[in-house]
PDB file of C-alpha atoms in Angstrom:
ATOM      1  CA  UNK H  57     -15.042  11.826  -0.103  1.00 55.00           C
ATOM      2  CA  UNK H  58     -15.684  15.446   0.366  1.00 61.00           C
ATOM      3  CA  UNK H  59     -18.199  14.918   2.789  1.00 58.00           C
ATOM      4  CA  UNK H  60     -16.065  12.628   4.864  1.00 56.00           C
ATOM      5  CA  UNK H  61     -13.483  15.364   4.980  1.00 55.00           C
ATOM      6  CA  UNK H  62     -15.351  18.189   6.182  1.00 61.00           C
ATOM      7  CA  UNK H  63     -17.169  15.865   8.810  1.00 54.00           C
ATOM      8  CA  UNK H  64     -13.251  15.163   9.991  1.00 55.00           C
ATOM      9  CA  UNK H  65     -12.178  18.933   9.701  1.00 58.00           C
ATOM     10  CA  UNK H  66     -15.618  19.429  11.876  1.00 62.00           C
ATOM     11  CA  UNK H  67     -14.947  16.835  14.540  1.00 59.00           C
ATOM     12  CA  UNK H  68     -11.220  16.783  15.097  1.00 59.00           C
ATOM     13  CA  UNK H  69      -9.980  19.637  13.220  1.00 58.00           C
ATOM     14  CA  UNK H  70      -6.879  19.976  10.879  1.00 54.00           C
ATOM     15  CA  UNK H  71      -5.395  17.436  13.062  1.00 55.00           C
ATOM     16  CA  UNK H  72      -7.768  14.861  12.832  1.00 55.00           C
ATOM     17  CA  UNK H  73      -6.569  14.635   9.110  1.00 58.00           C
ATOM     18  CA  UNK H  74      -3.244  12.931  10.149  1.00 57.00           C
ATOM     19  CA  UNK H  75      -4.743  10.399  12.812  1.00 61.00           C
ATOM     20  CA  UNK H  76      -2.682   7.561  12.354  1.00 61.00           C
ATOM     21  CA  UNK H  77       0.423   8.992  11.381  1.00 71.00           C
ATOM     22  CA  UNK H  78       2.492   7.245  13.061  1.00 76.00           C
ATOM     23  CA  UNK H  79       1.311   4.144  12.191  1.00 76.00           C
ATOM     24  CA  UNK H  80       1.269   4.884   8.713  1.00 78.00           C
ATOM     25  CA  UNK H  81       5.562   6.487   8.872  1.00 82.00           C
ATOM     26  CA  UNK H  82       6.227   2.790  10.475  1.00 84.00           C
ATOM     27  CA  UNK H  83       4.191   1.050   7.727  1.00 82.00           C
ATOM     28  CA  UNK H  84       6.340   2.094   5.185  1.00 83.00           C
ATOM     29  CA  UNK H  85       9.546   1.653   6.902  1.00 87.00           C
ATOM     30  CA  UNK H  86       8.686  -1.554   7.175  1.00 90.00           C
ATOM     31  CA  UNK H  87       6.702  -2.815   4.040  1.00 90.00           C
ATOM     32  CA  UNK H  88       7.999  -0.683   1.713  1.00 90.00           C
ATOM     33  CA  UNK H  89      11.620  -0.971   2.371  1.00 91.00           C
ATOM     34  CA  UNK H  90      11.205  -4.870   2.146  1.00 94.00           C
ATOM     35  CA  UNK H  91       8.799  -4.707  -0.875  1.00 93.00           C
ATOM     36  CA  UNK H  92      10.996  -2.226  -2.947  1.00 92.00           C
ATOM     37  CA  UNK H  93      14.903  -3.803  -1.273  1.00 92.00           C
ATOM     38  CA  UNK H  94      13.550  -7.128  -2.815  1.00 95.00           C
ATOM     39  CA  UNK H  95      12.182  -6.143  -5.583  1.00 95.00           C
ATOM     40  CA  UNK H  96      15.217  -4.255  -6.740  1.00 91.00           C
ATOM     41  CA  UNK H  97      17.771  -6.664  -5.623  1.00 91.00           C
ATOM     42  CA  UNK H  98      15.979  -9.357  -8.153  1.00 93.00           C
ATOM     43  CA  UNK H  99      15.563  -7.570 -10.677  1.00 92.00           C
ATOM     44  CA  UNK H 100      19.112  -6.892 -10.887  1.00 88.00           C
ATOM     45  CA  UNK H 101      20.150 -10.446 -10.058  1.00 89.00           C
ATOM     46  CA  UNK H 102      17.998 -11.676 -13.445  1.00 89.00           C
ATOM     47  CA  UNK H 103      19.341  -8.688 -15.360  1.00 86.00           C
ATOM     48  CA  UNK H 104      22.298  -8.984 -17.640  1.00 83.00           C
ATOM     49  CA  UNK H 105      24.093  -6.466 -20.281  1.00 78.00           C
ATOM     50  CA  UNK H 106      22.084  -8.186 -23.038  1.00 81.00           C
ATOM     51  CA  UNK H 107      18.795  -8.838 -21.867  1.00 85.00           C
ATOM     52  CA  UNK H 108      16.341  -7.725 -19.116  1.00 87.00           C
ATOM     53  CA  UNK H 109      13.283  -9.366 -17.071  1.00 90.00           C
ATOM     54  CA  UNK H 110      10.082 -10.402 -19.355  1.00 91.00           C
ATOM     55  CA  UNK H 111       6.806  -8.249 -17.978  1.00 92.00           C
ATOM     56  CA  UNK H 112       6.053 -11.949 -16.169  1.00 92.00           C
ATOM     57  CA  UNK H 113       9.315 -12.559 -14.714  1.00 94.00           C
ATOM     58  CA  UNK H 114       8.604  -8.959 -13.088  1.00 94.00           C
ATOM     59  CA  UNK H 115       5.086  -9.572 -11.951  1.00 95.00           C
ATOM     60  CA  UNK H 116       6.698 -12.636 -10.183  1.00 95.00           C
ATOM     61  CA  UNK H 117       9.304 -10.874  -8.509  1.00 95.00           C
ATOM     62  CA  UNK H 118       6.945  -7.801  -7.769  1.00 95.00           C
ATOM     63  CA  UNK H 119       4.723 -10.695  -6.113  1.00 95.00           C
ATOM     64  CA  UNK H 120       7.092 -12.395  -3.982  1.00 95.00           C
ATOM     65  CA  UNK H 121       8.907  -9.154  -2.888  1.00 95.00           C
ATOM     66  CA  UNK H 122       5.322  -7.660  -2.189  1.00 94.00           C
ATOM     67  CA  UNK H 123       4.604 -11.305  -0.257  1.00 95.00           C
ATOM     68  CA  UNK H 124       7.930 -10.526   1.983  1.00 95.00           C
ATOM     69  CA  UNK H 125       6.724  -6.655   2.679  1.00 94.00           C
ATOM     70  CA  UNK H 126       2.899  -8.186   3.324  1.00 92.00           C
ATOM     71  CA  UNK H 127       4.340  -9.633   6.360  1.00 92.00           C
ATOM     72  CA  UNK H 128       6.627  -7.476   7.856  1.00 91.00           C
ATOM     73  CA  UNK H 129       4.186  -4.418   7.523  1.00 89.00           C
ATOM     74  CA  UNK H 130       1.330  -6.296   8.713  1.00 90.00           C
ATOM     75  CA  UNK H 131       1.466  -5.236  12.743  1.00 88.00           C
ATOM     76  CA  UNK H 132       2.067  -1.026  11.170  1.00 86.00           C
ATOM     77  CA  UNK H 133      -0.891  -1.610   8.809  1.00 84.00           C
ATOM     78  CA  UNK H 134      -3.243  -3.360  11.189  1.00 82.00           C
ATOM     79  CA  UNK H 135      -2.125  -0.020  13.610  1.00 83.00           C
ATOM     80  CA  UNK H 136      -2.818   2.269  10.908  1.00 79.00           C
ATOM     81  CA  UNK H 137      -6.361   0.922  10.100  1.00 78.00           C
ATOM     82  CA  UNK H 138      -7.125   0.808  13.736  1.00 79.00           C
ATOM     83  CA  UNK H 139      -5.874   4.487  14.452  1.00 77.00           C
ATOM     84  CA  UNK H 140      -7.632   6.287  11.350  1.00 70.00           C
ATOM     85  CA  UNK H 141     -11.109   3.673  11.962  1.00 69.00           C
ATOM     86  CA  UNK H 142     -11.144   5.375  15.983  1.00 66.00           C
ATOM     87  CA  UNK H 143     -13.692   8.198  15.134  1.00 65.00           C
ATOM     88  CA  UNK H 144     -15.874   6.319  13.347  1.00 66.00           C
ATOM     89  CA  UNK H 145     -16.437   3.913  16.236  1.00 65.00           C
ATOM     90  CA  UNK H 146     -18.883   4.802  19.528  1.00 68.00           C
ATOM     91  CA  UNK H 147     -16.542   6.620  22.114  1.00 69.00           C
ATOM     92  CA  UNK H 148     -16.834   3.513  24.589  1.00 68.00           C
ATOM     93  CA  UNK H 149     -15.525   1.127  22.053  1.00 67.00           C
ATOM     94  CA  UNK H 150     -12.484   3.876  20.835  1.00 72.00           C
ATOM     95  CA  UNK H 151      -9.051   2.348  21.725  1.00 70.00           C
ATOM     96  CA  UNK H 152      -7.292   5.470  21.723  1.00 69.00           C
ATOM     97  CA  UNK H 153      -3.972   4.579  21.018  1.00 73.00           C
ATOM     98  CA  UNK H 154      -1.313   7.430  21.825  1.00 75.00           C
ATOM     99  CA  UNK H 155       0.881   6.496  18.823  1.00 77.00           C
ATOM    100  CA  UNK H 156       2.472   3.488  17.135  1.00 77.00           C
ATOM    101  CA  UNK H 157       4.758   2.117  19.687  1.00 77.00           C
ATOM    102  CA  UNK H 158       1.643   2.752  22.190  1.00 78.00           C
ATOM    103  CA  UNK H 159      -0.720   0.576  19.896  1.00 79.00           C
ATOM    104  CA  UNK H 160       1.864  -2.469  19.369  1.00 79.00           C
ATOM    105  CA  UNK H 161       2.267  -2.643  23.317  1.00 83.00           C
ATOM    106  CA  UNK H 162      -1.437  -2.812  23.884  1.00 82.00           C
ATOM    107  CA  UNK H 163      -2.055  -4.771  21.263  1.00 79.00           C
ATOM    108  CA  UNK H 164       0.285  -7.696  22.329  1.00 85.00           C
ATOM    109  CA  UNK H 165      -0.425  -6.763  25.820  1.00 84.00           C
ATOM    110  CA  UNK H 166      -4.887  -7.006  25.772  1.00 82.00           C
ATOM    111  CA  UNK H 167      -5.184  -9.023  22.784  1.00 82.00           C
ATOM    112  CA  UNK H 168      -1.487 -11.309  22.461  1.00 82.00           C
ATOM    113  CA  UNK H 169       0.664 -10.770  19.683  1.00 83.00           C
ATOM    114  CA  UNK H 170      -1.379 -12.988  17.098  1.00 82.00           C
ATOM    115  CA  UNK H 171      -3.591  -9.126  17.145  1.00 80.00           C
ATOM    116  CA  UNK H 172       0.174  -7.612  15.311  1.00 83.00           C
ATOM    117  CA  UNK H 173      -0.980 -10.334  12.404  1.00 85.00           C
ATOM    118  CA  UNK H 174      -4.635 -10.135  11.877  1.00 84.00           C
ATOM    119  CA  UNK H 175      -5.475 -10.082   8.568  1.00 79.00           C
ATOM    120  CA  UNK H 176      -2.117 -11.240   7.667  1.00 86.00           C
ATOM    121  CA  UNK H 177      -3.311 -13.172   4.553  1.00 85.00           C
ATOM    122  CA  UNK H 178      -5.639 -10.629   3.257  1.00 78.00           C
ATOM    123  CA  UNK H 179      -3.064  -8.115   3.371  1.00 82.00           C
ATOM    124  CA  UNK H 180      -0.316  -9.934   1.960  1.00 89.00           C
ATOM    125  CA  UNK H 181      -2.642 -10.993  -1.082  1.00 87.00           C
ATOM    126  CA  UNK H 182      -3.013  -7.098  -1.443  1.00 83.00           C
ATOM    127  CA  UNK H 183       0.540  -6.384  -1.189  1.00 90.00           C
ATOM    128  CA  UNK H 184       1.216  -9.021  -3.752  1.00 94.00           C
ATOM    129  CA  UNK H 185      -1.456  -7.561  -5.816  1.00 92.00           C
ATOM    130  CA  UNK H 186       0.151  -4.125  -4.874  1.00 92.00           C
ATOM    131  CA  UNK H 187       3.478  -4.496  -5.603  1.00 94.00           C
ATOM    132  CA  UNK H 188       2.928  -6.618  -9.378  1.00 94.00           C
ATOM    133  CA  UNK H 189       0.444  -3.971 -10.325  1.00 93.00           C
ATOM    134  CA  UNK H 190       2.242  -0.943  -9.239  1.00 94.00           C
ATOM    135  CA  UNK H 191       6.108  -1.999  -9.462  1.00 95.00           C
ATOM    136  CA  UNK H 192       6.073  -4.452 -12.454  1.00 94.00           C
ATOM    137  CA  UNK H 193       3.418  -2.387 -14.398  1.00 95.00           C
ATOM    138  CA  UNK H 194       5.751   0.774 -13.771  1.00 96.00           C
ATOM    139  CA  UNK H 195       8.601  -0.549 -15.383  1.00 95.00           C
ATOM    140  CA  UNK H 196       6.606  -2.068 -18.590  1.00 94.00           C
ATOM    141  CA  UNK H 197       4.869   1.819 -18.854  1.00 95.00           C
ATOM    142  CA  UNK H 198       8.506   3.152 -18.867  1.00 95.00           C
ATOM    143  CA  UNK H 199      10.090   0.425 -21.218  1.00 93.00           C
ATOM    144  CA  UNK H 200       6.539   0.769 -23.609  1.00 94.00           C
ATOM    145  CA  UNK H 201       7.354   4.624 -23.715  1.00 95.00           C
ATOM    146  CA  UNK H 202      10.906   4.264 -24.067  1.00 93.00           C
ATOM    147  CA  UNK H 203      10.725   2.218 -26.559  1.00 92.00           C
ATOM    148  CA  UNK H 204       7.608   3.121 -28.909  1.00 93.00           C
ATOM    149  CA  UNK H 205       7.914   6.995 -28.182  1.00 91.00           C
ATOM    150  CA  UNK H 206      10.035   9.542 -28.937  1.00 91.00           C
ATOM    151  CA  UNK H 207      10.350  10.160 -24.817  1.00 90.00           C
ATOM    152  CA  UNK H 208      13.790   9.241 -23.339  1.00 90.00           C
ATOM    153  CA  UNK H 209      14.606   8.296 -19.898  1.00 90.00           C
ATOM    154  CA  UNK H 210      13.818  11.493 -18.099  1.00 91.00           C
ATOM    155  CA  UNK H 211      11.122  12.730 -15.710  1.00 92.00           C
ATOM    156  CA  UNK H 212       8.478  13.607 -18.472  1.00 93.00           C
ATOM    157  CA  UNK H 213       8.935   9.295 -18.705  1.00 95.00           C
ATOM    158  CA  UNK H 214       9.158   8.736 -15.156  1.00 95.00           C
ATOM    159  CA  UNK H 215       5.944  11.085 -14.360  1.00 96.00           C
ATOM    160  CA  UNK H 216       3.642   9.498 -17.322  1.00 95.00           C
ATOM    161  CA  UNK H 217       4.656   5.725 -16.140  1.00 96.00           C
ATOM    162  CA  UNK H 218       4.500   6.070 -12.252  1.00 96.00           C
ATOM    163  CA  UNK H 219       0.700   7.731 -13.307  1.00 96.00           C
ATOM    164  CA  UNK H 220      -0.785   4.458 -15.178  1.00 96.00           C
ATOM    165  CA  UNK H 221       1.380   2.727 -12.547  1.00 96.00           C
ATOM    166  CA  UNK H 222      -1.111   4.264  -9.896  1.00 94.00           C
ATOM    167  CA  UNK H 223      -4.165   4.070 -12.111  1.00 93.00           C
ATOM    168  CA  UNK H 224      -3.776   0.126 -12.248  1.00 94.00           C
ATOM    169  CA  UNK H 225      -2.829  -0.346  -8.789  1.00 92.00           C
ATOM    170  CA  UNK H 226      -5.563   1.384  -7.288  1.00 91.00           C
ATOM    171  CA  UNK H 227      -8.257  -0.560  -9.800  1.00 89.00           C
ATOM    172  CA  UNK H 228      -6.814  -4.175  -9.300  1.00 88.00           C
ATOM    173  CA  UNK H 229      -5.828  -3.605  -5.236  1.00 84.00           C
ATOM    174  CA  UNK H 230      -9.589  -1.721  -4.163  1.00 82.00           C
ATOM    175  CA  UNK H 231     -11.815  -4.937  -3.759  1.00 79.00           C
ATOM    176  CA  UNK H 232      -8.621  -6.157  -1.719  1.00 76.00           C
ATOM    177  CA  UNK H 233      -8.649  -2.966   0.237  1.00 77.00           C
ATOM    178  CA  UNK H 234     -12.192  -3.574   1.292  1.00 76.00           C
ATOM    179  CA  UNK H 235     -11.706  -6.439   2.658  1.00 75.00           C
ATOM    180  CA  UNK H 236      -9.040  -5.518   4.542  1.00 70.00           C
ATOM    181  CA  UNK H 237     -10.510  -2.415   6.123  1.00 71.00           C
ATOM    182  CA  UNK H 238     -13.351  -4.562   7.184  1.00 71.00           C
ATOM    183  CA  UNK H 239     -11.481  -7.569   9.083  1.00 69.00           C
ATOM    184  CA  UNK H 240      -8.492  -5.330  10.788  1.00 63.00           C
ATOM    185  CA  UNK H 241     -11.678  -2.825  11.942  1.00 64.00           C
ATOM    186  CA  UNK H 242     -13.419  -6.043  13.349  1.00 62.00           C
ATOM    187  CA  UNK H 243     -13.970  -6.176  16.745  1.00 63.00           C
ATOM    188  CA  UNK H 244     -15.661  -9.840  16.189  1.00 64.00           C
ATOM    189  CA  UNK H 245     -13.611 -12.600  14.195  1.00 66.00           C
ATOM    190  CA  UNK H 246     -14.707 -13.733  11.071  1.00 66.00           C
ATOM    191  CA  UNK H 247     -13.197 -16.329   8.621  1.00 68.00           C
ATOM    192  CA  UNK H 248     -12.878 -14.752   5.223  1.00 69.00           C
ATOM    193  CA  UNK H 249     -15.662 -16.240   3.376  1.00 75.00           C
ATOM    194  CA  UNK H 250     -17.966 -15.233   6.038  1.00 75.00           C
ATOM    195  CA  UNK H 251     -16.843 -12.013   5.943  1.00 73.00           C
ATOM    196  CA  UNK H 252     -17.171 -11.654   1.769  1.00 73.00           C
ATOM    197  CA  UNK H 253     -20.637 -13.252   1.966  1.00 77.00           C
ATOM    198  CA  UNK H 254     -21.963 -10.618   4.500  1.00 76.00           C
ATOM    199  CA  UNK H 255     -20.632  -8.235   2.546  1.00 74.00           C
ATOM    200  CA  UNK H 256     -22.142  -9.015  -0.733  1.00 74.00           C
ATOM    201  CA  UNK H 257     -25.690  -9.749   0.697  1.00 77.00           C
ATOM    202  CA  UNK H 258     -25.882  -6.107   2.629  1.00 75.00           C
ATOM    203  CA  UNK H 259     -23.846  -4.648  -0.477  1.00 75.00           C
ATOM    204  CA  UNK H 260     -24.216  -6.311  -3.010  1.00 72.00           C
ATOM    205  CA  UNK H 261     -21.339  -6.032  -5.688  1.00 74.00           C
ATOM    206  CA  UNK H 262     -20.498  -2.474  -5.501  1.00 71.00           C
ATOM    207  CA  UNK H 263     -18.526  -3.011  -2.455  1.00 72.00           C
ATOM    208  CA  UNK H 264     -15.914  -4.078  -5.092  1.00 73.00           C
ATOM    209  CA  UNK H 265     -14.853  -0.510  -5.978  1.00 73.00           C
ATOM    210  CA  UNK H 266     -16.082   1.434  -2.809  1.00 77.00           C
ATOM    211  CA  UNK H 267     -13.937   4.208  -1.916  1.00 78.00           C
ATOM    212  CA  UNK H 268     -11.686   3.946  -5.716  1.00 82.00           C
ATOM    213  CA  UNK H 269     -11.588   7.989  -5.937  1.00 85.00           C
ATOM    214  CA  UNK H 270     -10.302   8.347  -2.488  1.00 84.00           C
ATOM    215  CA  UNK H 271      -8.225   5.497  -3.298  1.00 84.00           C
ATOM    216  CA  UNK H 272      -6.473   6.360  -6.387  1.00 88.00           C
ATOM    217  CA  UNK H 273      -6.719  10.708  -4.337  1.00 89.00           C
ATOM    218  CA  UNK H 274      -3.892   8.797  -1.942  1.00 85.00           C
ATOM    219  CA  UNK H 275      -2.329   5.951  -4.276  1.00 88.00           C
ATOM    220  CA  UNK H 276      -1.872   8.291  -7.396  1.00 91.00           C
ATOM    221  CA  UNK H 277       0.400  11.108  -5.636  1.00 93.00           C
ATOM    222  CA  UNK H 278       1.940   8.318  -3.418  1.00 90.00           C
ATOM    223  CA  UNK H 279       3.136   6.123  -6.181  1.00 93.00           C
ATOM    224  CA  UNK H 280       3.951   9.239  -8.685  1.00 95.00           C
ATOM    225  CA  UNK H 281       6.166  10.473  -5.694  1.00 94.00           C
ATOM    226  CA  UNK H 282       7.684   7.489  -4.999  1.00 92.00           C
ATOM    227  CA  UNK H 283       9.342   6.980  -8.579  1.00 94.00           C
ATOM    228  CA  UNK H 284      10.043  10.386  -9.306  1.00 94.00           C
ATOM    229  CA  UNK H 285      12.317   9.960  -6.126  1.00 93.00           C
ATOM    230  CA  UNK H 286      13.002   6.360  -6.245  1.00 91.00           C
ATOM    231  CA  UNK H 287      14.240   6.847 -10.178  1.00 92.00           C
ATOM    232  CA  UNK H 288      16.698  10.122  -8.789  1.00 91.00           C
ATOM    233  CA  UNK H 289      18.042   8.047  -5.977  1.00 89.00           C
ATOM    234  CA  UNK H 290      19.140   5.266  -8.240  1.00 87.00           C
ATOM    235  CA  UNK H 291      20.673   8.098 -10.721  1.00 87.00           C
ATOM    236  CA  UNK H 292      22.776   9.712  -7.633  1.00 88.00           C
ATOM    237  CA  UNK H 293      23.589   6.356  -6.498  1.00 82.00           C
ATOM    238  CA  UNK H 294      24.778   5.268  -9.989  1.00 82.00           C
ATOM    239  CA  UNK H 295      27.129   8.708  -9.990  1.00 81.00           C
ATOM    240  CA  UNK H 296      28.034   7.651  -6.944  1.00 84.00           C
ATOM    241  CA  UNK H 297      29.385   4.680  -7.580  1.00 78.00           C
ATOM    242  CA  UNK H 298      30.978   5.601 -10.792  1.00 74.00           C
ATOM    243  CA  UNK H 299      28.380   3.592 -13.106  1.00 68.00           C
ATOM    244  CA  UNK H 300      27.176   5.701 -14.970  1.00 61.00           C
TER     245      UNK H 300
END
């Protein structure tokens, strides 16, 4: 990981570090927001003033809400891999895309807009995968510590959960995020069995958790920050509203 980001700092400079940006800001205004609207909505639809959600009744909700987001992110994320995969190719095969909007117009322009949903299966199986691991397992971390510690509510709770919440995600969603590097990168079409079998005879099985320290470097922050905030939004809102 180090290597690969002083060979970036080398090449492109400071700036080469955010390649893809854009891509990535549209990505989660798009899979996020469906992933975590869903999400929450049914898991206050099944909650009541007596009882909440069993850990499986989350992972399913966390699954289909993750299915939903799968889709509608799928055109950002196929962008994003595209944009931050450009250095790494030969400069006459380099798309150079100026930014998001630019890469979704030449997309559907040179390649149709099937391109927006390449790997649209893959990806959704990972934001399933995603979404139950990080989402559902967040919420069991919290009600575990809740529960069997002497930690309340709070941010010490929210920082401790949303930290194992990251730790599982990244483990269960890296063989996932392999394969979905690999077939939005593609400049040849493969089905996916093809694709897993090349892999495995020029890898063999360690493909499975290539790239897990950068992985959990991104998905660790990313998911710590997103409950710390996600958890004080819902406590304004609450206020708000006059709930609590």
């Amino acid at each position: 990981m180090l290597g690969t980001f002083v060979h970036i700092l080398k090449d492109d400079g400071f700036i080469g570090l955010y390649r893809g940006l854009s891509a990535s800001l549209l990505r989660q205004l798009t899979y996020s927001t469906t992933r975590f609207g869903v999400y929450e909505e049914l898991k206050e639809t099944f909650t009541t003033a007596k009882t909440s959600p069993s850990f499986p009744s989350l992972i399913a909700m966390a699954s289909a809400s993750g299915w939903l987001g799968g889709v509608a992110g799928n055109p950002a994320d196929v962008l994003n891999v595209r944009m931050q995969h450009d250095a790494a190719l030969p400069p006459a095969e380099r798309r150079h895309y100026k930014n998001a909007v630019d890469g979704l117009f030449r997309m559907t322009r040179e390649e149709g807009w099937r391109s927006l949903f390449r790997g649209v299966w893959p990806n959704s199986m990972r934001a399933v995968l995603m979404t139950a691991s990080q989402l559902a397992s967040y919420d069991q971390f919290k009600r575990i510590l809740v529960t069997n510690t002497p930690l309340e509510d709070n941010l010490t709770t929210h920082f401790t959960a949303s930290f194992m919440a990251g730790f599982v995600a990244t483990t269960v969603c890296s063989p996932v995020d392999v394969i979905k590097t690999r077939i939005m990168s593609a400049r040849e079409k493969k089905g996916l069995l093809k694709l897993l079998t090349d892999i495995y005879r020029a890898e063999g099985i360690s493909w499975t958790f290539r790239g897990w320290v950068p992985s959990f470097v991104r998905l660790g922050p990313h998911t710590i920050a997103t409950f710390l905030f996600l958890e004080q939004h819902k406590k304004i809102y609450r206020h708000l509203k006059g709930v609590d």
